[in-house]
Amino acid sequence: MSITYNLAQIDEAVDYILKHTKSKVLLFYGEMGAGKTTLIKSLAKALKSEDKVASPTFSLVNEYHTPHENIYHFDFYRLEDENEALDIGIEEYLNSNNWIFIEWPQNISSFLENEFQKVDISVKDEKTRLLKLC
């Protein structure tokens, strides 16, 4: 399942994800600059979070609040050893039944399950992205 979108259509991409996801754990794949964090900002807004969403590149995890639950946003780009994810309690987060958004999930692949939702973002051109749910 895939759709093409640009920044003006990002809300449509978010609706597509929320309607078709098989899990509350979303694994975001895509090259640097593909728009993973931008899409996560829009997802948090759609889930009614009023918190400022930013990539947790150095802290590894940011927590956002919604009226109903928390959202945990991970960025494992700078992870040197996947065991560092254990040190921050990744297993507890994954079992929390909250929304979990993970950028660069390939860096902790041994901790991830097949039933988690893969979100692949490809750059088609400067303004257009292809989003695939796998």
JSON list of N, CA and C in Angstrom, two decimals, residues 66-133:
[
{"chain": "A", "resi": 66, "resn": "THR", "atom": "N", "xyz": [-0.83, 13.53, 24.71]},
{"chain": "A", "resi": 66, "resn": "THR", "atom": "CA", "xyz": [-2.11, 13.74, 24.05]},
{"chain": "A", "resi": 66, "resn": "THR", "atom": "C", "xyz": [-3.17, 13.63, 25.15]},
{"chain": "A", "resi": 67, "resn": "PRO", "atom": "N", "xyz": [-4.41, 13.98, 24.85]},
{"chain": "A", "resi": 67, "resn": "PRO", "atom": "CA", "xyz": [-5.44, 13.86, 25.88]},
{"chain": "A", "resi": 67, "resn": "PRO", "atom": "C", "xyz": [-5.66, 12.41, 26.35]},
{"chain": "A", "resi": 68, "resn": "HIS", "atom": "N", "xyz": [-5.24, 11.42, 25.55]},
{"chain": "A", "resi": 68, "resn": "HIS", "atom": "CA", "xyz": [-5.55, 10.04, 25.87]},
{"chain": "A", "resi": 68, "resn": "HIS", "atom": "C", "xyz": [-4.34, 9.17, 26.22]},
{"chain": "A", "resi": 69, "resn": "GLU", "atom": "N", "xyz": [-3.17, 9.53, 25.72]},
{"chain": "A", "resi": 69, "resn": "GLU", "atom": "CA", "xyz": [-1.99, 8.68, 25.92]},
{"chain": "A", "resi": 69, "resn": "GLU", "atom": "C", "xyz": [-0.73, 9.47, 25.59]},
{"chain": "A", "resi": 70, "resn": "ASN", "atom": "N", "xyz": [0.39, 8.82, 25.76]},
{"chain": "A", "resi": 70, "resn": "ASN", "atom": "CA", "xyz": [1.66, 9.44, 25.41]},
{"chain": "A", "resi": 70, "resn": "ASN", "atom": "C", "xyz": [2.12, 8.96, 24.04]},
{"chain": "A", "resi": 71, "resn": "ILE", "atom": "N", "xyz": [2.99, 9.75, 23.45]},
{"chain": "A", "resi": 71, "resn": "ILE", "atom": "CA", "xyz": [3.68, 9.37, 22.22]},
{"chain": "A", "resi": 71, "resn": "ILE", "atom": "C", "xyz": [5.16, 9.39, 22.56]},
{"chain": "A", "resi": 72, "resn": "TYR", "atom": "N", "xyz": [5.87, 8.33, 22.17]},
{"chain": "A", "resi": 72, "resn": "TYR", "atom": "CA", "xyz": [7.32, 8.28, 22.36]},
{"chain": "A", "resi": 72, "resn": "TYR", "atom": "C", "xyz": [7.97, 8.29, 20.98]},
{"chain": "A", "resi": 73, "resn": "HIS", "atom": "N", "xyz": [8.86, 9.24, 20.79]},
{"chain": "A", "resi": 73, "resn": "HIS", "atom": "CA", "xyz": [9.52, 9.47, 19.51]},
{"chain": "A", "resi": 73, "resn": "HIS", "atom": "C", "xyz": [11.01, 9.19, 19.67]},
{"chain": "A", "resi": 74, "resn": "PHE", "atom": "N", "xyz": [11.49, 8.18, 18.98]},
{"chain": "A", "resi": 74, "resn": "PHE", "atom": "CA", "xyz": [12.89, 7.78, 19.05]},
{"chain": "A", "resi": 74, "resn": "PHE", "atom": "C", "xyz": [13.62, 8.13, 17.77]},
{"chain": "A", "resi": 75, "resn": "ASP", "atom": "N", "xyz": [14.89, 8.45, 17.90]},
{"chain": "A", "resi": 75, "resn": "ASP", "atom": "CA", "xyz": [15.76, 8.64, 16.74]},
{"chain": "A", "resi": 75, "resn": "ASP", "atom": "C", "xyz": [17.05, 7.89, 17.05]},
{"chain": "A", "resi": 76, "resn": "PHE", "atom": "N", "xyz": [17.27, 6.78, 16.35]},
{"chain": "A", "resi": 76, "resn": "PHE", "atom": "CA", "xyz": [18.45, 5.94, 16.60]},
{"chain": "A", "resi": 76, "resn": "PHE", "atom": "C", "xyz": [19.55, 6.14, 15.56]},
{"chain": "A", "resi": 77, "resn": "TYR", "atom": "N", "xyz": [19.55, 7.28, 14.89]},
{"chain": "A", "resi": 77, "resn": "TYR", "atom": "CA", "xyz": [20.57, 7.55, 13.87]},
{"chain": "A", "resi": 77, "resn": "TYR", "atom": "C", "xyz": [21.98, 7.49, 14.45]},
{"chain": "A", "resi": 78, "resn": "ARG", "atom": "N", "xyz": [22.19, 8.08, 15.61]},
{"chain": "A", "resi": 78, "resn": "ARG", "atom": "CA", "xyz": [23.53, 8.17, 16.20]},
{"chain": "A", "resi": 78, "resn": "ARG", "atom": "C", "xyz": [23.88, 7.00, 17.12]},
{"chain": "A", "resi": 79, "resn": "LEU", "atom": "N", "xyz": [23.02, 6.02, 17.19]},
{"chain": "A", "resi": 79, "resn": "LEU", "atom": "CA", "xyz": [23.27, 4.87, 18.06]},
{"chain": "A", "resi": 79, "resn": "LEU", "atom": "C", "xyz": [24.51, 4.11, 17.58]},
{"chain": "A", "resi": 80, "resn": "GLU", "atom": "N", "xyz": [25.44, 3.89, 18.46]},
{"chain": "A", "resi": 80, "resn": "GLU", "atom": "CA", "xyz": [26.66, 3.16, 18.10]},
{"chain": "A", "resi": 80, "resn": "GLU", "atom": "C", "xyz": [26.54, 1.67, 18.34]},
{"chain": "A", "resi": 81, "resn": "ASP", "atom": "N", "xyz": [25.71, 1.28, 19.31]},
{"chain": "A", "resi": 81, "resn": "ASP", "atom": "CA", "xyz": [25.52, -0.12, 19.65]},
{"chain": "A", "resi": 81, "resn": "ASP", "atom": "C", "xyz": [24.05, -0.29, 20.01]},
{"chain": "A", "resi": 82, "resn": "GLU", "atom": "N", "xyz": [23.38, -1.25, 19.41]},
{"chain": "A", "resi": 82, "resn": "GLU", "atom": "CA", "xyz": [21.94, -1.37, 19.65]},
{"chain": "A", "resi": 82, "resn": "GLU", "atom": "C", "xyz": [21.62, -1.67, 21.11]},
{"chain": "A", "resi": 83, "resn": "ASN", "atom": "N", "xyz": [22.59, -2.14, 21.88]},
{"chain": "A", "resi": 83, "resn": "ASN", "atom": "CA", "xyz": [22.35, -2.37, 23.30]},
{"chain": "A", "resi": 83, "resn": "ASN", "atom": "C", "xyz": [22.12, -1.06, 24.07]},
{"chain": "A", "resi": 84, "resn": "GLU", "atom": "N", "xyz": [22.51, 0.07, 23.48]},
{"chain": "A", "resi": 84, "resn": "GLU", "atom": "CA", "xyz": [22.21, 1.36, 24.09]},
{"chain": "A", "resi": 84, "resn": "GLU", "atom": "C", "xyz": [20.70, 1.56, 24.20]},
{"chain": "A", "resi": 85, "resn": "ALA", "atom": "N", "xyz": [19.96, 0.95, 23.26]},
{"chain": "A", "resi": 85, "resn": "ALA", "atom": "CA", "xyz": [18.50, 1.04, 23.31]},
{"chain": "A", "resi": 85, "resn": "ALA", "atom": "C", "xyz": [17.96, 0.31, 24.54]},
{"chain": "A", "resi": 86, "resn": "LEU", "atom": "N", "xyz": [18.61, -0.77, 24.92]},
{"chain": "A", "resi": 86, "resn": "LEU", "atom": "CA", "xyz": [18.22, -1.48, 26.15]},
{"chain": "A", "resi": 86, "resn": "LEU", "atom": "C", "xyz": [18.45, -0.61, 27.37]},
{"chain": "A", "resi": 87, "resn": "ASP", "atom": "N", "xyz": [19.53, 0.17, 27.35]},
{"chain": "A", "resi": 87, "resn": "ASP", "atom": "CA", "xyz": [19.86, 1.04, 28.48]},
{"chain": "A", "resi": 87, "resn": "ASP", "atom": "C", "xyz": [18.79, 2.09, 28.74]},
{"chain": "A", "resi": 88, "resn": "ILE", "atom": "N", "xyz": [18.08, 2.51, 27.70]},
{"chain": "A", "resi": 88, "resn": "ILE", "atom": "CA", "xyz": [17.01, 3.50, 27.89]},
{"chain": "A", "resi": 88, "resn": "ILE", "atom": "C", "xyz": [15.65, 2.85, 28.06]},
{"chain": "A", "resi": 89, "resn": "GLY", "atom": "N", "xyz": [15.61, 1.52, 28.08]},
{"chain": "A", "resi": 89, "resn": "GLY", "atom": "CA", "xyz": [14.36, 0.81, 28.34]},
{"chain": "A", "resi": 89, "resn": "GLY", "atom": "C", "xyz": [13.47, 0.59, 27.14]},
{"chain": "A", "resi": 90, "resn": "ILE", "atom": "N", "xyz": [14.06, 0.38, 25.97]},
{"chain": "A", "resi": 90, "resn": "ILE", "atom": "CA", "xyz": [13.27, 0.25, 24.74]},
{"chain": "A", "resi": 90, "resn": "ILE", "atom": "C", "xyz": [12.20, -0.84, 24.86]},
{"chain": "A", "resi": 91, "resn": "GLU", "atom": "N", "xyz": [12.50, -1.94, 25.53]},
{"chain": "A", "resi": 91, "resn": "GLU", "atom": "CA", "xyz": [11.52, -3.02, 25.64]},
{"chain": "A", "resi": 91, "resn": "GLU", "atom": "C", "xyz": [10.27, -2.58, 26.41]},
{"chain": "A", "resi": 92, "resn": "GLU", "atom": "N", "xyz": [10.46, -1.78, 27.46]},
{"chain": "A", "resi": 92, "resn": "GLU", "atom": "CA", "xyz": [9.31, -1.28, 28.21]},
{"chain": "A", "resi": 92, "resn": "GLU", "atom": "C", "xyz": [8.47, -0.33, 27.38]},
{"chain": "A", "resi": 93, "resn": "TYR", "atom": "N", "xyz": [9.15, 0.53, 26.62]},
{"chain": "A", "resi": 93, "resn": "TYR", "atom": "CA", "xyz": [8.42, 1.44, 25.73]},
{"chain": "A", "resi": 93, "resn": "TYR", "atom": "C", "xyz": [7.58, 0.65, 24.72]},
{"chain": "A", "resi": 94, "resn": "LEU", "atom": "N", "xyz": [8.20, -0.34, 24.09]},
{"chain": "A", "resi": 94, "resn": "LEU", "atom": "CA", "xyz": [7.53, -1.11, 23.05]},
{"chain": "A", "resi": 94, "resn": "LEU", "atom": "C", "xyz": [6.32, -1.89, 23.58]},
{"chain": "A", "resi": 95, "resn": "ASN", "atom": "N", "xyz": [6.33, -2.20, 24.86]},
{"chain": "A", "resi": 95, "resn": "ASN", "atom": "CA", "xyz": [5.23, -2.93, 25.47]},
{"chain": "A", "resi": 95, "resn": "ASN", "atom": "C", "xyz": [4.23, -2.03, 26.19]},
{"chain": "A", "resi": 96, "resn": "SER", "atom": "N", "xyz": [4.33, -0.72, 26.02]},
{"chain": "A", "resi": 96, "resn": "SER", "atom": "CA", "xyz": [3.54, 0.23, 26.80]},
{"chain": "A", "resi": 96, "resn": "SER", "atom": "C", "xyz": [2.14, 0.49, 26.26]},
{"chain": "A", "resi": 97, "resn": "ASN", "atom": "N", "xyz": [1.83, 0.09, 25.05]},
{"chain": "A", "resi": 97, "resn": "ASN", "atom": "CA", "xyz": [0.56, 0.36, 24.39]},
{"chain": "A", "resi": 97, "resn": "ASN", "atom": "C", "xyz": [0.34, 1.85, 24.13]},
{"chain": "A", "resi": 98, "resn": "ASN", "atom": "N", "xyz": [1.40, 2.63, 24.09]},
{"chain": "A", "resi": 98, "resn": "ASN", "atom": "CA", "xyz": [1.35, 4.02, 23.65]},
{"chain": "A", "resi": 98, "resn": "ASN", "atom": "C", "xyz": [1.79, 4.06, 22.19]},
{"chain": "A", "resi": 99, "resn": "TRP", "atom": "N", "xyz": [1.63, 5.21, 21.56]},
{"chain": "A", "resi": 99, "resn": "TRP", "atom": "CA", "xyz": [2.16, 5.39, 20.21]},
{"chain": "A", "resi": 99, "resn": "TRP", "atom": "C", "xyz": [3.68, 5.48, 20.31]},
{"chain": "A", "resi": 100, "resn": "ILE", "atom": "N", "xyz": [4.38, 4.76, 19.44]},
{"chain": "A", "resi": 100, "resn": "ILE", "atom": "CA", "xyz": [5.83, 4.76, 19.38]},
{"chain": "A", "resi": 100, "resn": "ILE", "atom": "C", "xyz": [6.23, 5.06, 17.94]},
{"chain": "A", "resi": 101, "resn": "PHE", "atom": "N", "xyz": [7.00, 6.12, 17.76]},
{"chain": "A", "resi": 101, "resn": "PHE", "atom": "CA", "xyz": [7.52, 6.48, 16.43]},
{"chain": "A", "resi": 101, "resn": "PHE", "atom": "C", "xyz": [9.04, 6.33, 16.47]},
{"chain": "A", "resi": 102, "resn": "ILE", "atom": "N", "xyz": [9.59, 5.51, 15.60]},
{"chain": "A", "resi": 102, "resn": "ILE", "atom": "CA", "xyz": [11.03, 5.23, 15.62]},
{"chain": "A", "resi": 102, "resn": "ILE", "atom": "C", "xyz": [11.65, 5.60, 14.28]},
{"chain": "A", "resi": 103, "resn": "GLU", "atom": "N", "xyz": [12.56, 6.57, 14.31]},
{"chain": "A", "resi": 103, "resn": "GLU", "atom": "CA", "xyz": [13.37, 6.89, 13.14]},
{"chain": "A", "resi": 103, "resn": "GLU", "atom": "C", "xyz": [14.65, 6.06, 13.21]},
{"chain": "A", "resi": 104, "resn": "TRP", "atom": "N", "xyz": [15.13, 5.60, 12.07]},
{"chain": "A", "resi": 104, "resn": "TRP", "atom": "CA", "xyz": [16.32, 4.76, 11.94]},
{"chain": "A", "resi": 104, "resn": "TRP", "atom": "C", "xyz": [16.17, 3.45, 12.71]},
{"chain": "A", "resi": 105, "resn": "PRO", "atom": "N", "xyz": [15.05, 2.75, 12.53]},
{"chain": "A", "resi": 105, "resn": "PRO", "atom": "CA", "xyz": [14.83, 1.49, 13.25]},
{"chain": "A", "resi": 105, "resn": "PRO", "atom": "C", "xyz": [15.81, 0.39, 12.87]},
{"chain": "A", "resi": 106, "resn": "GLN", "atom": "N", "xyz": [16.42, 0.50, 11.70]},
{"chain": "A", "resi": 106, "resn": "GLN", "atom": "CA", "xyz": [17.38, -0.52, 11.28]},
{"chain": "A", "resi": 106, "resn": "GLN", "atom": "C", "xyz": [18.56, -0.63, 12.26]},
{"chain": "A", "resi": 107, "resn": "ASN", "atom": "N", "xyz": [18.76, 0.41, 13.08]},
{"chain": "A", "resi": 107, "resn": "ASN", "atom": "CA", "xyz": [19.85, 0.38, 14.05]},
{"chain": "A", "resi": 107, "resn": "ASN", "atom": "C", "xyz": [19.51, -0.39, 15.32]},
{"chain": "A", "resi": 108, "resn": "ILE", "atom": "N", "xyz": [18.26, -0.83, 15.45]},
{"chain": "A", "resi": 108, "resn": "ILE", "atom": "CA", "xyz": [17.87, -1.67, 16.60]},
{"chain": "A", "resi": 108, "resn": "ILE", "atom": "C", "xyz": [17.02, -2.84, 16.11]},
{"chain": "A", "resi": 109, "resn": "SER", "atom": "N", "xyz": [17.29, -3.33, 14.95]},
{"chain": "A", "resi": 109, "resn": "SER", "atom": "CA", "xyz": [16.43, -4.33, 14.30]},
{"chain": "A", "resi": 109, "resn": "SER", "atom": "C", "xyz": [16.19, -5.59, 15.13]},
{"chain": "A", "resi": 110, "resn": "SER", "atom": "N", "xyz": [17.13, -6.00, 15.95]},
{"chain": "A", "resi": 110, "resn": "SER", "atom": "CA", "xyz": [16.92, -7.24, 16.70]},
{"chain": "A", "resi": 110, "resn": "SER", "atom": "C", "xyz": [15.88, -7.09, 17.80]},
{"chain": "A", "resi": 111, "resn": "PHE", "atom": "N", "xyz": [15.47, -5.86, 18.13]},
{"chain": "A", "resi": 111, "resn": "PHE", "atom": "CA", "xyz": [14.45, -5.64, 19.15]},
{"chain": "A", "resi": 111, "resn": "PHE", "atom": "C", "xyz": [13.05, -5.43, 18.57]},
{"chain": "A", "resi": 112, "resn": "LEU", "atom": "N", "xyz": [12.95, -5.44, 17.26]},
{"chain": "A", "resi": 112, "resn": "LEU", "atom": "CA", "xyz": [11.68, -5.09, 16.62]},
{"chain": "A", "resi": 112, "resn": "LEU", "atom": "C", "xyz": [10.96, -6.32, 16.09]},
{"chain": "A", "resi": 113, "resn": "GLU", "atom": "N", "xyz": [9.65, -6.30, 16.19]},
{"chain": "A", "resi": 113, "resn": "GLU", "atom": "CA", "xyz": [8.82, -7.43, 15.78]},
{"chain": "A", "resi": 113, "resn": "GLU", "atom": "C", "xyz": [8.20, -7.18, 14.41]},
{"chain": "A", "resi": 114, "resn": "ASN", "atom": "N", "xyz": [7.86, -8.26, 13.74]},
{"chain": "A", "resi": 114, "resn": "ASN", "atom": "CA", "xyz": [7.27, -8.17, 12.40]},
{"chain": "A", "resi": 114, "resn": "ASN", "atom": "C", "xyz": [5.91, -7.48, 12.40]},
{"chain": "A", "resi": 115, "resn": "GLU", "atom": "N", "xyz": [5.18, -7.55, 13.52]},
{"chain": "A", "resi": 115, "resn": "GLU", "atom": "CA", "xyz": [3.86, -6.94, 13.51]},
{"chain": "A", "resi": 115, "resn": "GLU", "atom": "C", "xyz": [3.89, -5.42, 13.68]},
{"chain": "A", "resi": 116, "resn": "PHE", "atom": "N", "xyz": [5.05, -4.85, 13.91]},
{"chain": "A", "resi": 116, "resn": "PHE", "atom": "CA", "xyz": [5.16, -3.39, 13.95]},
{"chain": "A", "resi": 116, "resn": "PHE", "atom": "C", "xyz": [5.01, -2.86, 12.52]},
{"chain": "A", "resi": 117, "resn": "GLN", "atom": "N", "xyz": [4.49, -1.64, 12.41]},
{"chain": "A", "resi": 117, "resn": "GLN", "atom": "CA", "xyz": [4.22, -1.06, 11.09]},
{"chain": "A", "resi": 117, "resn": "GLN", "atom": "C", "xyz": [5.45, -0.37, 10.52]},
{"chain": "A", "resi": 118, "resn": "LYS", "atom": "N", "xyz": [5.91, -0.82, 9.38]},
{"chain": "A", "resi": 118, "resn": "LYS", "atom": "CA", "xyz": [7.01, -0.16, 8.67]},
{"chain": "A", "resi": 118, "resn": "LYS", "atom": "C", "xyz": [6.43, 0.95, 7.79]},
{"chain": "A", "resi": 119, "resn": "VAL", "atom": "N", "xyz": [7.04, 2.12, 7.88]},
{"chain": "A", "resi": 119, "resn": "VAL", "atom": "CA", "xyz": [6.65, 3.27, 7.06]},
{"chain": "A", "resi": 119, "resn": "VAL", "atom": "C", "xyz": [7.89, 3.67, 6.27]},
{"chain": "A", "resi": 120, "resn": "ASP", "atom": "N", "xyz": [7.87, 3.42, 4.98]},
{"chain": "A", "resi": 120, "resn": "ASP", "atom": "CA", "xyz": [9.01, 3.71, 4.13]},
{"chain": "A", "resi": 120, "resn": "ASP", "atom": "C", "xyz": [8.74, 4.99, 3.35]},
{"chain": "A", "resi": 121, "resn": "ILE", "atom": "N", "xyz": [9.64, 5.97, 3.48]},
{"chain": "A", "resi": 121, "resn": "ILE", "atom": "CA", "xyz": [9.49, 7.24, 2.77]},
{"chain": "A", "resi": 121, "resn": "ILE", "atom": "C", "xyz": [10.61, 7.36, 1.75]},
{"chain": "A", "resi": 122, "resn": "SER", "atom": "N", "xyz": [10.24, 7.50, 0.49]},
{"chain": "A", "resi": 122, "resn": "SER", "atom": "CA", "xyz": [11.21, 7.67, -0.59]},
{"chain": "A", "resi": 122, "resn": "SER", "atom": "C", "xyz": [11.05, 9.05, -1.20]},
{"chain": "A", "resi": 123, "resn": "VAL", "atom": "N", "xyz": [12.15, 9.64, -1.58]},
{"chain": "A", "resi": 123, "resn": "VAL", "atom": "CA", "xyz": [12.15, 10.95, -2.24]},
{"chain": "A", "resi": 123, "resn": "VAL", "atom": "C", "xyz": [11.96, 10.71, -3.74]},
{"chain": "A", "resi": 124, "resn": "LYS", "atom": "N", "xyz": [10.83, 11.22, -4.27]},
{"chain": "A", "resi": 124, "resn": "LYS", "atom": "CA", "xyz": [10.60, 11.12, -5.71]},
{"chain": "A", "resi": 124, "resn": "LYS", "atom": "C", "xyz": [11.26, 12.29, -6.43]},
{"chain": "A", "resi": 125, "resn": "ASP", "atom": "N", "xyz": [11.08, 13.48, -5.89]},
{"chain": "A", "resi": 125, "resn": "ASP", "atom": "CA", "xyz": [11.76, 14.68, -6.37]},
{"chain": "A", "resi": 125, "resn": "ASP", "atom": "C", "xyz": [11.82, 15.66, -5.20]},
{"chain": "A", "resi": 126, "resn": "GLU", "atom": "N", "xyz": [12.25, 16.88, -5.45]},
{"chain": "A", "resi": 126, "resn": "GLU", "atom": "CA", "xyz": [12.47, 17.85, -4.37]},
{"chain": "A", "resi": 126, "resn": "GLU", "atom": "C", "xyz": [11.25, 18.04, -3.48]},
{"chain": "A", "resi": 127, "resn": "LYS", "atom": "N", "xyz": [10.06, 17.96, -4.04]},
{"chain": "A", "resi": 127, "resn": "LYS", "atom": "CA", "xyz": [8.84, 18.25, -3.28]},
{"chain": "A", "resi": 127, "resn": "LYS", "atom": "C", "xyz": [7.94, 17.04, -3.05]},
{"chain": "A", "resi": 128, "resn": "THR", "atom": "N", "xyz": [8.19, 15.94, -3.70]},
{"chain": "A", "resi": 128, "resn": "THR", "atom": "CA", "xyz": [7.27, 14.82, -3.67]},
{"chain": "A", "resi": 128, "resn": "THR", "atom": "C", "xyz": [7.89, 13.60, -2.99]},
{"chain": "A", "resi": 129, "resn": "ARG", "atom": "N", "xyz": [7.06, 12.94, -2.16]},
{"chain": "A", "resi": 129, "resn": "ARG", "atom": "CA", "xyz": [7.50, 11.75, -1.45]},
{"chain": "A", "resi": 129, "resn": "ARG", "atom": "C", "xyz": [6.56, 10.59, -1.77]},
{"chain": "A", "resi": 130, "resn": "LEU", "atom": "N", "xyz": [7.12, 9.40, -1.75]},
{"chain": "A", "resi": 130, "resn": "LEU", "atom": "CA", "xyz": [6.34, 8.17, -1.87]},
{"chain": "A", "resi": 130, "resn": "LEU", "atom": "C", "xyz": [6.35, 7.52, -0.51]},
{"chain": "A", "resi": 131, "resn": "LEU", "atom": "N", "xyz": [5.17, 7.28, 0.04]},
{"chain": "A", "resi": 131, "resn": "LEU", "atom": "CA", "xyz": [5.02, 6.65, 1.35]},
{"chain": "A", "resi": 131, "resn": "LEU", "atom": "C", "xyz": [4.46, 5.27, 1.16]},
{"chain": "A", "resi": 132, "resn": "LYS", "atom": "N", "xyz": [5.16, 4.28, 1.71]},
{"chain": "A", "resi": 132, "resn": "LYS", "atom": "CA", "xyz": [4.72, 2.88, 1.63]},
{"chain": "A", "resi": 132, "resn": "LYS", "atom": "C", "xyz": [4.56, 2.31, 3.02]},
{"chain": "A", "resi": 133, "resn": "LEU", "atom": "N", "xyz": [3.45, 1.66, 3.27]},
{"chain": "A", "resi": 133, "resn": "LEU", "atom": "CA", "xyz": [3.27, 0.91, 4.51]},
{"chain": "A", "resi": 133, "resn": "LEU", "atom": "C", "xyz": [3.57, -0.55, 4.20]}
]
